[in-house]
Tab-separated table of C-alpha atoms in Angstrom:
chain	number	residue	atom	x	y	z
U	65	UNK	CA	9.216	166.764	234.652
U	66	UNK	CA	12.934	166.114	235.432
U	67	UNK	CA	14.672	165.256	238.190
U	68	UNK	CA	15.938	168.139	240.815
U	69	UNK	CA	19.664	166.060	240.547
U	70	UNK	CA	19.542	166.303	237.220
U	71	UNK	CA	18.806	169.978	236.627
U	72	UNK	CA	21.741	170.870	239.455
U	73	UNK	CA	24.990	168.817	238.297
U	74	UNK	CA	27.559	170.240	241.041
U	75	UNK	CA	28.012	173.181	243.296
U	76	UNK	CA	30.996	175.416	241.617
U	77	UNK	CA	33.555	175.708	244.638
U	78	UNK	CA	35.790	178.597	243.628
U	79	UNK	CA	37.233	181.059	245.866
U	80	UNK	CA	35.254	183.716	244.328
U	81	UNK	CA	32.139	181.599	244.790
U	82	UNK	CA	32.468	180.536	248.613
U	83	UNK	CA	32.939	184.177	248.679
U	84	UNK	CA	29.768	185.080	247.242
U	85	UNK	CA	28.334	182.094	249.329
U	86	UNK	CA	28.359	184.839	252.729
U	87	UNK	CA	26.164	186.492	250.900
U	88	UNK	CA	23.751	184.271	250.476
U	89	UNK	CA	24.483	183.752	246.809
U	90	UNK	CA	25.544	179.788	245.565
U	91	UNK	CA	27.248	179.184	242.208
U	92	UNK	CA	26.210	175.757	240.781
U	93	UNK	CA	26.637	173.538	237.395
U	94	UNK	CA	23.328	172.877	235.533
U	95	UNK	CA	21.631	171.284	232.519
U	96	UNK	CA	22.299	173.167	229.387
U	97	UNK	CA	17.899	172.917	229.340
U	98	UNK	CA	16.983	174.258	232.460
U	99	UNK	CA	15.504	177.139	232.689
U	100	UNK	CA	15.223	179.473	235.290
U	101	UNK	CA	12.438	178.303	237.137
U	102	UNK	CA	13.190	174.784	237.124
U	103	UNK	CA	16.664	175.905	238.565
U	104	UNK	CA	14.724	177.935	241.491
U	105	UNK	CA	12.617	174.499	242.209
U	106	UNK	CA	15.348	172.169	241.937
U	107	UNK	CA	17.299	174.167	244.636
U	108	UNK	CA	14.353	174.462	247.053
U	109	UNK	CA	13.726	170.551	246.636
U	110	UNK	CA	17.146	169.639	246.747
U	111	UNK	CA	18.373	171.859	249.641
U	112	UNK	CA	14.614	171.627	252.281
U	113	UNK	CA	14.959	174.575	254.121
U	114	UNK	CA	16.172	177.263	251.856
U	115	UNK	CA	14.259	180.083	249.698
U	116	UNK	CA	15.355	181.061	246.346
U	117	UNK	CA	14.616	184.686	245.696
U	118	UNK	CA	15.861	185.331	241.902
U	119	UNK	CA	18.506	183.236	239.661
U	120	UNK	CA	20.902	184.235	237.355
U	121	UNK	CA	22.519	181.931	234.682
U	122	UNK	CA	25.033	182.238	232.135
U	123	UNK	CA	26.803	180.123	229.093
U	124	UNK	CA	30.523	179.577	229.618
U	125	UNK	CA	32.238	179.015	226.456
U	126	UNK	CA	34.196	176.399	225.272
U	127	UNK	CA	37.854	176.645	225.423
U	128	UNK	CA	40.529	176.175	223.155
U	129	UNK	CA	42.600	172.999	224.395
U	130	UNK	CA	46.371	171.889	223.202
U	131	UNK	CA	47.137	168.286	223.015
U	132	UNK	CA	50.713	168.801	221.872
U	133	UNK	CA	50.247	169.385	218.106
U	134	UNK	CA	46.370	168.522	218.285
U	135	UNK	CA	43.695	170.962	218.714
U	136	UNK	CA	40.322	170.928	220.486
U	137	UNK	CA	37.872	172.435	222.697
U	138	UNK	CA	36.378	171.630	225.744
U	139	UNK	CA	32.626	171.759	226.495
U	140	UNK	CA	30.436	174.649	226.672
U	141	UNK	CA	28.238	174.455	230.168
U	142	UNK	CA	25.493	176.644	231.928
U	143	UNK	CA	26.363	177.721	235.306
U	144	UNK	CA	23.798	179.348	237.795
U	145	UNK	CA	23.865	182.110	240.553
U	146	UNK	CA	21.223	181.241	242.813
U	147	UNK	CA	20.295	184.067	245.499
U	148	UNK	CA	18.499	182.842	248.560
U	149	UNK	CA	16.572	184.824	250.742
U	150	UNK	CA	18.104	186.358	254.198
U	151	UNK	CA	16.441	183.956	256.445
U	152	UNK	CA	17.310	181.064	254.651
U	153	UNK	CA	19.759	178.382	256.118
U	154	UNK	CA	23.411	177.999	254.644
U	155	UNK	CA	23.826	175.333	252.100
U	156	UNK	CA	26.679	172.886	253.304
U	157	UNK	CA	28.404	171.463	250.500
U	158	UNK	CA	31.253	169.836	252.424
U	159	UNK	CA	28.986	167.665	255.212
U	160	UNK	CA	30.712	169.427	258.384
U	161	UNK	CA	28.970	167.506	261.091
């Protein structure tokens, strides 16, 4: 079994994602291996409180990168839409006290 903090690697912070966070949907970095259940548990373990209804994930492709007259690509990475339920708390990614 693997760790929760190693499934989830970061919360994606984008405008369009804090957006989609009043909604009770979260946008997060995770292991290229997960799978979609192991992304639902990770969530509920690492944020107590919360209740993941359904998960979406997606590849992001790797892009092509200029280093003057060198060429190369970046990474290829999974992200993950997590949708949690209506009664679920917020997830605070900034630690507003």
């Amino acid at each position: 079994m693997k760790n929760a903090h190693d499934i989830i690697r970061r919360p994606l912070v984008t405008e369009k994602s804090m957006g989609l966070a009043e909604r009770q949907v979260y946008t997060f970095e995770v292991a290229g291996d997960a799978n979609k259940i192991e992304i639902a548990k990770a969530v509920e373990t690492v944020f107590p409180g919360v209740k993941v209804v359904k998960v979406n994930t997606m590849w992001v492709p790797a892009k092509r990168k200029r280093f003057g007259r060198h060429v190369g690509y970046t990474s290829k990475w999974k992200k993950a839409m997590v949708t949690l339920t209506e009664d679920s708390q917020q997830l605070d990614f900034f630690g507003q006290a």
